[in-house]
XYZ file of C-alpha atoms in Angstrom:
381
model
C 90.935 113.557 145.731
C 93.203 116.857 144.605
C 96.894 115.487 145.005
C 96.010 113.392 142.621
C 93.617 115.383 140.436
C 96.957 118.499 140.712
C 99.426 114.959 139.013
C 96.965 113.969 136.344
C 96.842 116.848 134.897
C 100.984 117.743 135.113
C 101.266 114.586 133.336
C 98.614 115.499 130.793
C 100.581 118.703 130.617
C 103.553 117.404 129.988
C 102.770 114.386 127.022
C 101.304 117.417 125.338
C 104.803 119.367 125.746
C 106.470 116.347 124.126
C 104.134 115.654 121.485
C 104.174 119.445 120.619
C 107.526 119.592 120.421
C 108.588 116.572 117.613
C 107.458 118.596 114.805
C 111.348 121.648 115.592
C 113.646 117.618 116.685
C 112.356 116.691 112.738
C 112.547 120.097 111.407
C 116.060 120.907 113.096
C 116.541 117.283 111.151
C 115.783 117.782 107.727
C 117.814 122.525 108.053
C 120.863 119.991 109.063
C 120.215 117.361 106.479
C 120.211 120.614 103.595
C 122.902 122.200 105.264
C 125.162 119.695 104.962
C 123.942 119.212 100.621
C 126.103 119.937 98.075
C 126.163 122.141 95.943
C 125.857 121.016 92.027
C 129.174 122.626 90.347
C 128.569 125.339 87.840
C 128.151 124.284 83.933
C 131.491 124.712 82.231
C 131.609 128.112 80.234
C 131.231 127.818 75.681
C 132.436 129.660 73.794
C 133.171 133.180 72.976
C 131.440 132.104 69.398
C 127.935 130.668 71.389
C 125.467 132.642 72.004
C 123.084 132.778 75.038
C 120.078 132.421 75.367
C 117.851 133.913 77.070
C 114.723 133.604 78.218
C 112.629 136.248 79.380
C 109.883 133.980 81.140
C 109.393 134.642 84.909
C 110.465 131.915 86.413
C 107.824 129.911 88.598
C 107.265 127.963 90.961
C 105.905 124.338 91.228
C 103.090 124.717 93.817
C 103.186 121.869 96.806
C 100.152 118.761 96.105
C 98.237 119.161 99.058
C 98.984 116.048 100.586
C 95.824 113.603 101.373
C 95.461 112.615 105.775
C 96.636 109.787 106.603
C 94.751 107.869 109.594
C 97.424 107.363 112.557
C 98.727 103.563 111.967
C 97.052 101.986 115.148
C 93.618 103.704 114.119
C 93.422 102.280 110.761
C 96.500 99.519 110.866
C 96.023 99.609 106.341
C 97.300 103.066 106.298
C 100.686 100.974 105.122
C 98.772 100.368 102.640
C 97.717 104.157 101.763
C 101.118 105.947 102.674
C 103.028 107.944 99.851
C 105.681 106.570 98.122
C 108.068 109.618 99.320
C 106.896 108.892 103.160
C 107.711 104.981 102.640
C 110.767 105.240 102.453
C 113.646 107.515 104.918
C 113.172 108.645 107.664
C 109.942 111.035 109.123
C 107.488 112.095 112.087
C 104.745 113.550 111.832
C 102.530 115.655 114.446
C 98.294 113.917 113.810
C 95.150 114.743 116.618
C 91.692 115.357 116.467
C 88.285 116.676 118.286
C 85.611 115.104 118.233
C 82.739 117.823 120.103
C 79.005 115.817 120.736
C 75.451 116.403 122.343
C 73.063 114.621 122.035
C 69.419 113.993 123.785
C 68.541 111.265 124.769
C 64.466 109.486 125.216
C 65.831 107.430 128.273
C 66.870 110.232 130.003
C 63.399 112.716 129.133
C 65.742 113.989 126.357
C 68.051 116.034 129.271
C 70.783 117.565 126.472
C 74.442 116.760 126.980
C 77.324 117.997 125.558
C 80.563 115.584 125.990
C 84.147 115.341 123.948
C 84.102 111.920 123.251
C 87.011 112.521 121.670
C 91.059 114.648 122.213
C 93.554 112.613 120.711
C 97.151 114.138 119.664
C 100.394 111.940 118.952
C 103.224 110.927 117.134
C 104.597 108.959 114.625
C 108.683 108.449 112.941
C 109.391 106.286 110.540
C 113.047 105.400 109.655
C 113.843 102.722 107.408
C 112.247 99.344 108.152
C 111.135 100.507 111.398
C 108.000 102.306 112.036
C 106.580 103.530 116.419
C 103.315 105.696 117.419
C 102.394 107.167 119.731
C 99.270 107.900 120.875
C 96.844 109.773 123.444
C 93.431 110.870 124.586
C 93.357 113.919 127.187
C 90.110 113.906 126.857
C 90.159 110.002 128.470
C 90.975 108.613 132.492
C 93.217 106.808 130.744
C 95.646 108.719 127.929
C 97.573 106.407 126.819
C 95.767 104.739 123.757
C 98.833 103.758 121.851
C 102.353 102.744 122.680
C 103.529 100.550 119.767
C 106.562 99.690 117.457
C 106.286 98.107 114.033
C 109.886 96.632 112.347
C 109.342 94.909 108.412
C 111.036 93.803 106.023
C 112.830 94.940 102.867
C 109.536 94.169 101.091
C 106.826 95.078 103.864
C 105.772 91.306 103.631
C 106.818 90.336 107.334
C 105.666 92.714 110.153
C 106.328 92.623 113.970
C 104.584 94.593 116.717
C 105.045 95.504 120.332
C 103.993 97.155 122.498
C 100.516 98.235 122.834
C 98.136 98.278 119.912
C 94.550 96.640 118.769
C 94.539 92.515 118.717
C 93.483 92.400 115.233
C 89.328 91.147 115.771
C 86.628 92.234 114.657
C 86.322 94.877 111.467
C 84.275 96.818 112.942
C 86.891 97.739 115.890
C 89.692 97.774 113.823
C 87.967 100.646 112.112
C 89.144 103.780 111.838
C 86.816 105.637 114.025
C 87.057 108.830 111.674
C 86.347 106.814 108.849
C 83.487 105.387 109.906
C 80.720 106.714 109.071
C 78.497 106.256 112.952
C 79.217 107.590 115.516
C 79.520 104.910 117.778
C 80.765 101.525 117.175
C 77.912 100.382 118.080
C 75.656 98.146 121.070
C 77.607 94.724 119.665
C 81.490 95.715 119.668
C 80.878 98.510 123.081
C 79.911 94.941 125.423
C 82.192 92.170 123.214
C 85.413 94.637 124.345
C 84.713 97.471 126.708
C 82.156 94.979 128.765
C 83.490 91.103 128.501
C 87.410 92.824 127.500
C 87.894 90.121 124.254
C 89.872 91.972 121.387
C 90.624 96.245 121.765
C 94.124 98.126 122.482
C 96.046 95.685 124.554
C 99.746 94.861 125.723
C 101.088 92.231 123.188
C 103.480 90.757 120.329
C 102.045 90.087 116.845
C 102.818 89.019 114.000
C 102.011 89.885 109.974
C 102.160 87.901 106.725
C 100.673 90.195 103.690
C 101.347 88.330 100.256
C 99.572 90.984 97.687
C 99.828 87.985 94.703
C 97.401 86.346 95.760
C 94.171 88.262 96.337
C 95.856 90.704 99.133
C 96.302 87.651 101.767
C 96.874 88.989 105.475
C 97.209 87.180 108.292
C 97.613 87.864 111.641
C 97.083 86.745 114.659
C 99.935 87.148 118.271
C 99.540 87.008 122.150
C 98.278 89.816 123.792
C 98.014 90.872 127.779
C 94.950 89.143 129.218
C 92.071 91.421 131.541
C 91.386 91.313 135.140
C 89.538 89.117 137.400
C 86.727 89.916 139.662
C 90.421 89.829 142.325
C 91.962 92.565 140.665
C 94.921 89.676 139.094
C 95.783 89.777 135.504
C 95.029 87.004 134.089
C 97.020 84.769 131.293
C 97.686 86.348 127.852
C 94.557 86.134 125.095
C 95.174 85.032 122.107
C 94.088 87.243 118.916
C 93.987 86.309 114.794
C 92.297 88.187 111.260
C 93.150 86.772 108.070
C 91.744 88.796 105.420
C 92.052 88.313 101.486
C 90.504 91.485 98.400
C 89.342 88.591 95.446
C 88.600 91.748 93.551
C 88.908 95.220 93.751
C 85.481 96.720 95.526
C 85.470 93.559 97.558
C 87.537 91.839 101.427
C 86.094 89.682 103.437
C 87.829 88.376 106.482
C 88.068 86.159 109.144
C 88.734 86.559 113.396
C 88.642 85.325 116.429
C 89.505 85.838 119.963
C 90.554 83.931 123.140
C 91.686 84.532 126.216
C 93.372 83.170 128.741
C 94.840 80.653 126.072
C 97.469 79.062 127.306
C 95.162 78.022 130.731
C 92.266 76.271 128.537
C 90.377 78.816 127.226
C 86.517 79.229 128.579
C 86.105 83.408 126.330
C 86.256 82.649 123.164
C 84.863 84.309 119.734
C 84.934 83.263 116.315
C 83.936 86.385 113.778
C 83.460 86.881 109.068
C 83.134 89.996 107.549
C 83.229 91.926 104.229
C 83.235 95.301 102.810
C 82.164 95.985 99.498
C 82.602 99.551 97.531
C 80.708 100.119 94.712
C 82.033 103.353 93.559
C 80.069 105.495 96.253
C 78.115 102.833 97.731
C 79.684 101.592 100.715
C 77.769 97.761 101.744
C 79.811 95.540 105.338
C 78.733 93.202 107.906
C 79.878 91.368 110.383
C 78.209 87.637 111.881
C 80.066 87.621 115.640
C 79.469 83.644 118.051
C 81.288 82.559 120.971
C 81.097 82.567 124.642
C 81.523 84.867 127.432
C 80.994 84.608 131.242
C 77.221 84.674 131.007
C 76.696 82.016 128.172
C 77.180 81.458 124.850
C 75.591 84.866 121.765
C 75.217 85.256 118.435
C 75.773 89.432 116.805
C 75.320 90.936 113.159
C 75.898 93.679 112.644
C 75.128 96.440 109.112
C 75.849 99.009 106.945
C 75.098 101.153 104.541
C 76.596 104.266 103.990
C 76.373 106.545 99.460
C 78.502 109.019 99.421
C 77.380 112.286 97.083
C 80.093 114.703 95.903
C 78.669 118.444 95.845
C 81.669 120.179 94.152
C 85.303 119.746 95.302
C 85.705 119.707 98.407
C 82.117 119.323 100.160
C 80.086 115.246 100.215
C 76.912 114.822 101.129
C 77.189 111.200 103.353
C 73.724 109.457 104.139
C 73.421 106.110 106.527
C 71.997 103.188 107.918
C 72.735 100.391 109.952
C 71.390 97.906 112.531
C 72.920 95.220 114.456
C 70.739 92.138 117.090
C 72.862 90.655 119.611
C 71.507 86.801 121.453
C 72.408 85.743 124.687
C 71.349 82.083 124.708
C 72.178 79.676 127.970
C 70.799 79.849 131.651
C 70.863 83.829 131.353
C 68.715 84.720 128.180
C 68.279 88.101 126.484
C 68.737 90.492 123.052
C 70.272 93.678 121.971
C 69.216 95.146 118.618
C 69.453 99.104 117.070
C 68.297 100.537 114.674
C 70.164 103.251 113.524
C 70.392 107.111 110.383
C 71.483 109.928 110.683
C 73.621 112.901 107.556
C 77.058 113.129 107.892
C 78.346 116.464 105.827
C 82.244 116.285 104.581
C 84.705 118.963 104.523
C 87.541 117.843 102.185
C 89.658 115.343 104.769
C 89.876 117.296 107.663
C 85.986 118.343 109.258
C 82.670 115.825 109.044
C 79.586 117.535 111.074
C 76.723 114.718 111.251
C 73.068 114.253 112.919
C 71.372 110.703 113.562
C 69.511 109.471 115.178
C 69.428 105.993 116.923
C 66.116 103.481 117.620
C 67.909 100.790 120.369
C 67.530 98.066 123.453
C 70.919 97.806 124.280
C 71.877 95.552 127.371
C 69.789 95.773 130.414
C 67.645 98.191 128.666
C 64.193 97.266 130.318
C 62.348 99.209 126.342
C 63.659 100.139 123.429
C 64.639 103.747 124.089
C 65.688 106.554 121.419
C 68.243 109.288 121.169
C 69.397 112.033 118.944
C 73.208 113.179 118.608
C 75.804 116.043 117.014
C 79.222 115.747 116.522
C 81.097 117.742 114.938
C 84.303 115.774 113.767
C 88.483 117.638 112.514
C 91.240 116.069 112.346
C 94.718 117.510 111.599
């Protein structure tokens, strides 16, 4: 056991060293380009009869505009649509990371206090014209590697091809970045479908994507992904996932997604979901419904979330939130689960947030509802 732990920490140390060395490589590349840049020729001299105007005003150095932080592509696939124009073209290397620290007390365990670091993520994103690559690792996880993929786009970036490990296009709640999501956790429905029954989530795969902005911002994604393991530990055949979204007007986005396990052998586990998100100024409303069949039988689920961002000065903001979700199992194994959550987030710029939330839930396997109180501090760079 000790040898294996030593190997695991050595592997993580090597990974961190590679990730942290990326900015130095980028700096060397920038210095090389600067040294090779030609010097602008001096203006031709004007005849002696022409007076020369001398300005006594000191030269003012332009202040660099602070760039907004951009979510990693693996966390939020929509990042490409909001990236600054000067980073869309040419070559760039970006190092990013985040740390979440959480304290919680669960009534199911007599409110015993628990401290954890649910996320300590670092990664590198490299872009060269129409090719983009990203590698992300979470040092707090037993499986550190999260994202490792290459994305290729055409000149107009209407067509894209993904290859590697990334999120399958299923469930809007799962595709939302954990930083942008007001909740600390994605919720019991997402956990039950992606973690317990392995529908969606991060997988090895190949995916194509089409974007047509002139048709209500239509985006269609679909691909084949590595199957999950069966009861004997054997890898099953490939799964398939697809998602379609449109934006009929600026404030509203609607979408539909589907996941089919072992699609090449006649799928027995599958799910279909429909979702919508409405932005009305500082108010955000989102909802999603899911139905399908799991190994334990058919199921349905519903999710809803509302939040309001109240600015306090230039960089501070308060964000109250409330959410609810429900899960129903129908068939030979019947059951239900539900959760209600409320809380308040304190936001500073786009780099820090403090979250205080309370959840009352009946999770799958619980005999009675329980209450959990949580406080989380999060920062990113």
